[in-house]
Amino acid sequence: MVQPYKHEPFTNFADETNRHDYVKGLETVESYLGQDYPLVIGGEYITTEEKIASYNPSNKEELIGRVSKANRELAEKAMQAAVEAFKTWKKVKPETRADVLFKAATLIRRRKHEFSALLTKEAGKPWNEADADTAEAIDFLEFYGRQMLKIKEGVPVQSRPNEFNRYDYIPLGVGIIISPWNFPFAIMAGTTVAAIVTGNTVLLKPASTTPIVAAKFVEVMEEAGLPKGVLNFVPGSGAEVGDYLVDHKDTRFISFTGSRDVGLRIFERASKLNEGQIWLKRVIAEMGGKDTIVVDNEADLELAAQSIVASAFGFSGQKCSACSRAVIVEDVYDQVLNRVVELTKEKTLGNPEKQETFMGPVIDQSAFNKIMEYIEIGKGEGRLVAGGEGDNSKGYFIQPTVIADLDPQARIMQEEIFGPVVGICKARDFDHAIEIANNTEYGLTGAVITRNRAKIEQAREDFHVGNLYFNRGCTGAIVGYQPFGGFNMSGTDSKAGGPDYLLLHMQAKTTSEMY
């Protein structure tokens, strides 16, 4: 009997003990700042001359740590280690593979505040955001372990007299995991263990801005009993190591989370047959969004304003699910906009190590530059009603920014900004609002705020996104509760934390025996 999955609870920081424990977590992380971390290839620790340095985005002089940087030669070595390890790992019982995930979840749970504090330091996540990231990482381990136990016997198929037929799932082979910096623990861990628990071996290439949490996770997986060569840790540049591994004849699948442009590049490269390659590579891709909250004239207007602000500015808008556009029916436009502005101006921006901070920095200088450029574009396209200023003297801080009165086709309403900027436009009526909501090339998340049941059902059918929420914000999908993945340029609609996600890492084999 598979034990039921329970979502890892979020920490209540109103509790003094929890606050104290988080501060201790920050102290623990500070005790090992600036350390070097090796590559892990076939269980061997390899230190290279060239390093990738990770800095605190809220205090850019503070070195979090440095990881050794893989080159093509080391990437090839890691590939061969993974190919070799696959021969035995694919035959390990699913129960044993799941047990590794369950043990890793327990180890992380014991160090929960330390991992969250590392996310505060390395990714600039305020306490609640960091805590949710760590909880989600634990959720992925627990959920995928249980899902593997559910599908380990395959699916029943029909048999005729004197015949026995089976339909089983077998692993694919070696996977390349290319993980993002915005959920540097949850998505990195989730995509890695989904591949591992299904019997594949992997090469993990984490985002270069947040490699230390990935290095710590690799240590945990080793402690949990994962055999050598199953998980190989190869941070490196996308152009040198990423392309090489995507193109490699022995790569069976690529699991990628990141930008639209990089996702398209991977998809194109993976489609090409390389010498010695005997399969079509599978690509699992999550590529971003331009997500809309629609506010109807029959809505709870306070709920609408609160949902827009929380979804737009949580983790500085650096979520592919973030509300980057609000479309408000004209009858209630001014009322909702005014309240959004009031709420935005109340939000605290600053050092995420302080519990009272709502919003911390953006991830790095290039993100800061890009977002500030978009704010300038927004000033020309609409009316700046809140925020608009940035300060990168110590860290990469940008005020939560609201740009109103935009045309639905404005760049601020169409292009993924990935920062604390929300564009707001007016719709004639609900039909028009849904039409605007669907007018981007993305289709990841969306939300509709209305008390009208008929309009909820209309949106359920017509609002074309992978994750649609009613009467709440458009961020915060929970593993096993709201399986996550989108349509169109948001990726391959690979629903992470859902009932069929593991199957993307496997292939079905039919066997038929005559008696």
XYZ file of C-alpha atoms in Angstrom:
515
model
C 0.000 0.000 0.000
C 1.470 3.365 -1.055
C 1.262 5.887 1.775
C -0.842 8.921 0.765
C 1.097 12.022 -0.226
C 0.792 15.019 2.084
C 1.868 18.495 1.054
C 4.790 19.802 3.143
C 3.363 22.576 5.364
C 4.633 26.132 5.064
C 6.359 27.539 8.134
C 4.411 29.919 10.360
C 6.900 32.701 11.058
C 4.529 34.340 13.555
C 5.813 31.589 15.855
C 8.906 32.790 17.743
C 10.542 29.337 17.664
C 10.310 29.244 13.870
C 11.739 32.757 13.608
C 14.624 31.743 15.838
C 15.244 28.600 13.770
C 15.358 30.613 10.529
C 17.918 33.011 11.997
C 19.961 29.966 13.033
C 19.654 28.714 9.446
C 21.115 32.016 8.205
C 23.973 31.671 10.701
C 24.671 28.131 9.488
C 24.831 29.322 5.874
C 27.100 32.226 6.847
C 29.489 29.715 8.446
C 30.231 28.137 5.060
C 30.068 31.158 2.740
C 32.841 31.384 0.164
C 33.627 27.675 -0.036
C 34.508 25.822 -3.232
C 32.450 22.876 -4.498
C 33.694 20.203 -6.918
C 32.085 18.617 -9.937
C 30.735 15.148 -9.210
C 31.299 12.708 -12.065
C 30.773 8.989 -11.552
C 31.082 9.516 -7.813
C 34.464 11.214 -8.232
C 34.990 14.781 -6.973
C 36.758 16.862 -9.598
C 38.091 20.354 -8.973
C 38.847 22.586 -11.922
C 40.932 25.705 -12.227
C 38.030 27.634 -13.731
C 35.142 28.358 -11.330
C 31.612 29.752 -11.439
C 31.210 32.259 -8.603
C 27.838 32.808 -6.939
C 27.143 36.159 -5.268
C 24.359 37.427 -3.025
C 22.034 39.555 -5.223
C 21.090 41.765 -2.270
C 24.748 42.307 -1.322
C 26.725 41.801 -4.512
C 30.127 41.832 -2.788
C 29.223 38.767 -0.699
C 30.494 35.531 -2.229
C 28.143 32.620 -1.535
C 30.544 30.076 -2.969
C 32.253 28.838 -6.100
C 31.651 25.663 -8.084
C 34.129 24.038 -10.411
C 33.259 24.639 -14.042
C 32.915 21.733 -16.448
C 34.299 21.866 -19.973
C 33.527 19.568 -22.921
C 36.100 16.992 -21.914
C 34.569 16.694 -18.429
C 31.053 16.725 -19.893
C 32.062 13.726 -22.016
C 33.487 11.996 -18.950
C 30.200 12.616 -17.111
C 28.213 11.269 -20.066
C 30.214 8.041 -20.074
C 29.745 7.687 -16.299
C 25.974 8.118 -16.749
C 25.851 5.632 -19.659
C 27.689 3.069 -17.535
C 25.586 3.666 -14.406
C 22.368 3.317 -16.419
C 23.165 -0.342 -17.114
C 22.672 -1.184 -13.431
C 20.391 1.619 -12.173
C 17.648 0.771 -14.678
C 17.455 -2.702 -13.090
C 17.239 -1.468 -9.498
C 13.784 -2.065 -8.031
C 11.444 0.938 -8.190
C 10.897 0.558 -4.423
C 14.632 1.003 -3.808
C 14.802 4.030 -6.088
C 11.782 5.587 -4.338
C 13.378 4.946 -0.942
C 16.337 7.139 -1.953
C 13.883 9.994 -2.595
C 12.074 9.443 0.705
C 15.345 9.463 2.634
C 16.526 12.604 0.830
C 13.209 14.298 1.725
C 13.788 13.436 5.384
C 17.355 14.782 5.303
C 16.190 18.053 3.728
C 13.304 18.361 6.187
C 15.804 18.201 9.058
C 17.776 21.045 7.450
C 14.751 22.908 6.099
C 15.605 26.362 7.458
C 19.244 26.024 6.420
C 18.230 25.307 2.817
C 15.707 28.162 2.884
C 18.320 30.510 4.336
C 20.677 29.498 1.518
C 17.943 30.489 -0.948
C 17.624 33.838 0.850
C 21.364 34.398 0.466
C 21.933 32.965 -3.008
C 18.681 33.822 -4.816
C 17.518 36.823 -2.767
C 14.312 35.095 -1.626
C 12.433 36.588 1.344
C 11.608 34.149 4.139
C 8.158 33.047 2.967
C 9.272 32.637 -0.650
C 12.374 30.653 0.357
C 10.354 28.478 2.721
C 7.863 27.689 -0.060
C 10.714 26.779 -2.436
C 12.186 24.311 0.072
C 8.748 22.866 0.878
C 8.154 22.318 -2.838
C 11.490 20.507 -3.197
C 10.446 18.148 -0.380
C 7.024 17.749 -2.022
C 8.574 16.702 -5.328
C 10.696 14.033 -3.611
C 7.742 12.643 -1.678
C 5.269 12.864 -4.567
C 7.447 11.362 -7.300
C 8.563 8.546 -5.004
C 4.918 7.610 -4.446
C 4.015 8.027 -8.120
C 6.774 5.578 -9.048
C 5.327 3.005 -6.660
C 1.933 3.462 -8.323
C 3.145 2.889 -11.890
C 5.823 0.262 -11.246
C 3.555 -2.606 -12.394
C 2.583 -0.825 -15.624
C -1.027 -0.738 -16.804
C -3.372 -3.740 -17.216
C -4.188 -4.668 -20.827
C -6.456 -7.333 -22.296
C -5.333 -10.956 -22.749
C -7.047 -13.671 -24.809
C -7.272 -17.401 -23.925
C -3.780 -19.007 -23.839
C -2.113 -15.605 -23.941
C -0.778 -13.220 -21.320
C -0.092 -9.580 -22.245
C 1.728 -6.957 -20.203
C 2.222 -3.234 -20.661
C 5.206 -2.008 -18.636
C 7.108 1.253 -18.364
C 10.879 1.191 -18.724
C 13.380 4.040 -18.333
C 14.676 6.012 -21.309
C 18.415 6.371 -20.645
C 20.630 9.366 -19.916
C 18.904 12.708 -19.325
C 20.298 16.234 -19.278
C 18.703 18.381 -16.562
C 19.038 22.126 -17.213
C 17.485 23.913 -14.247
C 16.603 27.582 -13.618
C 17.707 30.131 -11.033
C 14.241 31.336 -9.966
C 13.262 28.111 -8.170
C 16.837 26.942 -7.726
C 15.906 24.231 -5.233
C 12.360 23.086 -6.076
C 12.578 22.893 -9.867
C 16.203 21.727 -9.859
C 15.416 18.926 -7.399
C 12.042 18.060 -8.928
C 13.282 17.674 -12.485
C 16.340 15.723 -11.318
C 14.540 13.194 -9.125
C 11.703 12.638 -11.608
C 14.360 11.389 -14.026
C 16.217 9.361 -11.392
C 13.278 7.600 -9.715
C 12.079 6.354 -13.112
C 15.400 4.553 -13.599
C 17.334 7.050 -15.699
C 20.760 8.514 -14.995
C 21.345 12.245 -15.267
C 23.754 15.069 -15.842
C 22.644 18.104 -13.831
C 23.624 21.526 -15.194
C 22.199 24.084 -12.751
C 21.796 27.795 -13.454
C 25.121 29.614 -13.164
C 23.654 32.253 -10.806
C 22.477 29.697 -8.194
C 24.788 26.644 -8.289
C 25.502 26.315 -4.552
C 22.041 25.071 -3.544
C 22.386 22.490 -6.338
C 25.778 21.383 -4.994
C 24.231 20.974 -1.524
C 21.368 18.938 -3.004
C 23.830 16.618 -4.767
C 25.475 16.015 -1.358
C 22.073 15.107 0.114
C 21.303 12.623 -2.677
C 24.641 10.946 -2.080
C 23.932 10.756 1.654
C 20.520 9.239 0.853
C 22.272 6.312 -0.828
C 22.195 7.167 -4.527
C 24.812 5.033 -6.325
C 27.778 6.624 -8.098
C 27.198 7.830 -11.634
C 23.403 8.116 -11.353
C 23.581 11.858 -10.651
C 26.500 13.743 -12.184
C 26.975 17.410 -11.279
C 28.326 19.431 -14.213
C 27.861 23.207 -13.904
C 29.133 24.979 -16.995
C 28.327 27.455 -19.718
C 25.315 26.852 -21.950
C 27.351 27.501 -25.103
C 30.147 25.089 -24.197
C 28.646 22.344 -22.029
C 24.902 22.791 -22.618
C 25.022 22.599 -26.409
C 27.511 19.732 -26.324
C 25.275 17.615 -24.100
C 22.039 18.481 -25.925
C 23.697 17.405 -29.189
C 25.318 14.255 -27.766
C 24.409 10.959 -29.429
C 23.978 9.277 -26.017
C 21.550 11.894 -24.679
C 18.098 10.315 -24.597
C 16.125 13.257 -23.190
C 16.518 16.871 -22.080
C 14.529 18.346 -19.196
C 14.747 22.126 -19.386
C 13.237 25.026 -17.459
C 14.092 28.553 -18.554
C 13.492 31.190 -21.176
C 11.528 30.847 -24.388
C 14.553 31.561 -26.587
C 16.824 28.990 -24.920
C 13.991 26.440 -24.934
C 13.472 26.904 -28.667
C 17.198 26.536 -29.257
C 17.278 23.268 -27.283
C 14.187 21.970 -29.099
C 15.791 22.685 -32.467
C 19.164 21.147 -31.593
C 17.537 18.073 -30.044
C 15.615 17.419 -33.265
C 18.815 16.858 -35.251
C 20.189 13.354 -35.683
C 23.845 13.064 -34.664
C 26.208 10.367 -35.850
C 25.680 7.167 -33.866
C 22.318 8.317 -32.451
C 19.550 5.703 -32.714
C 16.539 7.490 -31.177
C 14.499 10.653 -31.331
C 15.420 12.728 -28.284
C 12.605 13.690 -26.004
C 12.358 17.282 -24.763
C 10.495 18.262 -21.595
C 10.399 22.060 -21.552
C 8.906 24.792 -19.380
C 9.583 28.117 -21.055
C 7.897 30.997 -19.273
C 4.729 33.017 -19.518
C 2.913 36.316 -19.765
C 0.239 35.697 -17.202
C -2.993 37.601 -16.793
C -5.417 38.212 -13.955
C -8.853 39.118 -15.323
C -11.083 41.206 -13.048
C -14.791 41.103 -13.842
C -17.280 43.820 -12.873
C -18.974 41.210 -10.638
C -15.816 40.594 -8.586
C -14.725 41.001 -4.986
C -12.621 44.078 -5.762
C -10.439 43.895 -2.626
C -9.640 40.247 -3.413
C -8.820 41.296 -6.995
C -6.365 44.007 -5.933
C -4.713 41.795 -3.293
C -4.367 38.932 -5.816
C -2.776 41.180 -8.450
C -0.217 42.643 -6.052
C 0.728 39.336 -4.414
C 1.033 37.536 -7.770
C 2.915 40.375 -9.486
C 5.484 41.131 -6.802
C 6.082 37.892 -4.870
C 9.810 37.103 -5.341
C 10.119 40.349 -7.314
C 7.950 39.006 -10.140
C 10.648 36.477 -11.045
C 8.257 33.570 -11.521
C 7.090 32.226 -14.865
C 3.629 32.185 -13.229
C 3.780 35.810 -12.019
C 0.935 38.197 -12.828
C 2.585 40.492 -15.329
C -0.727 41.800 -16.721
C -4.084 42.641 -15.213
C -7.101 43.105 -17.463
C -9.924 44.912 -15.670
C -13.472 45.433 -16.945
C -13.958 49.202 -17.371
C -16.874 49.543 -14.868
C -14.493 48.742 -11.960
C -11.162 49.741 -13.562
C -10.430 52.892 -11.571
C -11.480 51.371 -8.265
C -9.267 48.283 -8.659
C -6.326 50.247 -10.085
C -6.378 52.743 -7.210
C -6.378 49.941 -4.655
C -3.537 48.119 -6.486
C -1.478 51.313 -6.306
C -2.203 51.729 -2.560
C -1.231 48.118 -1.808
C 1.902 48.336 -3.976
C 3.115 51.426 -2.129
C 2.736 49.587 1.200
C 5.111 46.786 0.171
C 8.576 46.758 1.735
C 11.635 46.424 -0.496
C 14.980 45.510 1.030
C 17.268 42.882 2.488
C 15.468 39.494 2.331
C 17.351 38.331 5.430
C 15.004 40.522 7.488
C 11.713 38.802 8.196
C 9.620 41.911 7.571
C 10.892 42.318 3.979
C 8.206 41.550 1.394
C 10.365 41.958 -1.700
C 14.084 41.466 -2.185
C 16.398 42.054 -5.153
C 16.267 40.798 -8.724
C 18.829 38.133 -9.530
C 21.735 39.989 -11.177
C 22.963 43.013 -13.112
C 21.691 41.859 -16.500
C 18.199 41.249 -15.058
C 18.330 44.682 -13.399
C 19.272 46.350 -16.710
C 16.600 44.511 -18.698
C 13.802 45.314 -16.226
C 14.795 48.991 -15.975
C 14.756 49.210 -19.785
C 11.233 47.764 -19.807
C 10.125 50.328 -17.216
C 11.344 53.079 -19.572
C 9.395 51.459 -22.422
C 6.354 51.288 -20.132
C 6.550 54.998 -19.339
C 6.197 55.667 -23.053
C 3.381 53.165 -23.568
C 1.245 53.874 -20.503
C 1.030 55.749 -17.222
C 3.488 54.972 -14.435
C 1.385 54.954 -11.251
C 3.711 53.225 -8.759
C 7.411 52.395 -8.463
C 9.618 52.763 -11.500
C 12.928 53.299 -9.718
C 15.888 50.998 -9.208
C 19.068 51.060 -7.109
C 21.966 48.719 -7.855
C 24.570 50.350 -5.631
C 24.642 47.489 -3.105
C 22.257 44.876 -4.569
C 19.857 44.731 -7.493
C 16.763 46.443 -6.087
C 13.813 47.594 -8.192
C 10.654 49.057 -6.697
C 7.396 47.202 -7.387
C 6.119 48.954 -10.491
C 2.609 49.440 -11.879
C 2.008 50.781 -15.388
C -1.627 51.567 -16.214
C -3.751 52.487 -19.247
C -1.847 50.208 -21.631
C -2.952 49.059 -25.052
C -3.386 45.242 -25.113
C -0.714 45.072 -27.839
C 1.826 47.209 -25.955
C 5.226 45.597 -25.404
C 4.670 45.722 -21.633
C 1.539 43.612 -22.206
C 3.173 41.175 -24.628
C 6.809 40.517 -23.675
C 8.052 38.542 -20.690
C 9.797 41.016 -18.381
C 10.535 38.658 -15.464
C 10.629 41.357 -12.844
C 8.442 43.407 -10.475
C 6.447 45.118 -13.215
C 2.715 44.704 -13.840
C 0.897 46.214 -16.805
C -2.790 47.068 -16.475
C -5.326 47.590 -19.237
C -9.053 48.136 -19.567
C -11.592 45.763 -21.167
C -15.064 46.720 -22.419
C -16.671 43.642 -20.844
C -15.867 40.097 -19.728
C -15.750 38.668 -23.271
C -13.275 41.357 -24.262
C -11.189 40.660 -21.147
C -10.851 36.952 -22.023
C -9.966 37.911 -25.599
C -7.135 40.143 -24.301
C -6.007 37.448 -21.838
C -5.532 35.045 -24.765
C -3.687 37.493 -27.013
C -0.108 36.469 -26.155
C 2.057 33.672 -27.526
C 2.251 32.149 -24.036
C -0.287 30.062 -22.135
C 1.028 29.246 -18.680
C -1.120 30.600 -15.829
C -4.057 32.937 -15.457
C -6.698 33.914 -12.939
C -10.257 35.197 -13.074
C -11.843 37.149 -10.233
C -15.658 37.043 -10.473
C -18.712 36.041 -8.447
C -20.592 34.995 -11.587
C -20.734 31.206 -12.023
C -21.528 31.420 -15.764
C -18.423 33.525 -16.340
C -16.284 31.052 -14.385
C -17.504 28.259 -16.659
C -16.946 30.413 -19.746
C -13.353 31.116 -18.683
C -12.768 27.446 -17.807
C -13.503 26.680 -21.450
C -12.105 29.738 -23.256
C -9.112 31.044 -21.234
C -6.285 29.072 -22.875
C -3.697 28.430 -20.167
C -2.315 25.310 -18.526
C -3.082 26.516 -14.980
C -6.213 28.609 -14.466
C -7.258 29.863 -11.039
C -10.563 31.354 -9.919
C -10.848 33.928 -7.139
C -7.192 33.742 -6.118
C -3.806 34.795 -7.492
C -2.093 33.086 -10.420
C 1.048 31.894 -8.580
C 1.622 29.197 -5.982
C 0.853 25.841 -7.611
C 1.307 23.011 -5.108
C 2.754 19.638 -6.115
C -0.003 17.052 -6.492
C -2.729 19.687 -6.087
C -2.247 21.950 -9.115
C -0.010 20.080 -11.602
C 1.991 22.784 -13.350
C 2.765 23.411 -17.033
C 1.523 25.514 -19.911
C 0.507 25.745 -23.547
C 1.908 27.383 -26.674
C 5.280 29.099 -26.087
C 5.103 28.233 -22.384
C 6.488 24.795 -23.216
C 5.479 21.194 -23.723
C 2.625 21.243 -21.162
C 4.623 18.769 -19.092
C 2.619 18.904 -15.878
C 5.216 18.923 -13.082
C 3.812 17.487 -9.866
C 1.056 15.746 -11.819
C -0.101 12.152 -12.335
C 1.532 11.670 -15.749
C 4.786 13.622 -15.351
C 6.936 10.571 -14.596
C 5.721 8.875 -17.770
C 7.558 11.532 -19.797
C 10.790 9.984 -18.517
C 9.823 6.434 -19.533
C 8.713 4.404 -22.540
C 6.036 1.736 -22.703
C 6.910 -1.840 -23.608
C 4.325 -4.466 -24.536
C 5.165 -8.137 -23.958
C 2.909 -10.955 -25.108
C 3.367 -14.596 -24.018
C 1.529 -17.542 -25.588
C 0.758 -20.563 -23.384
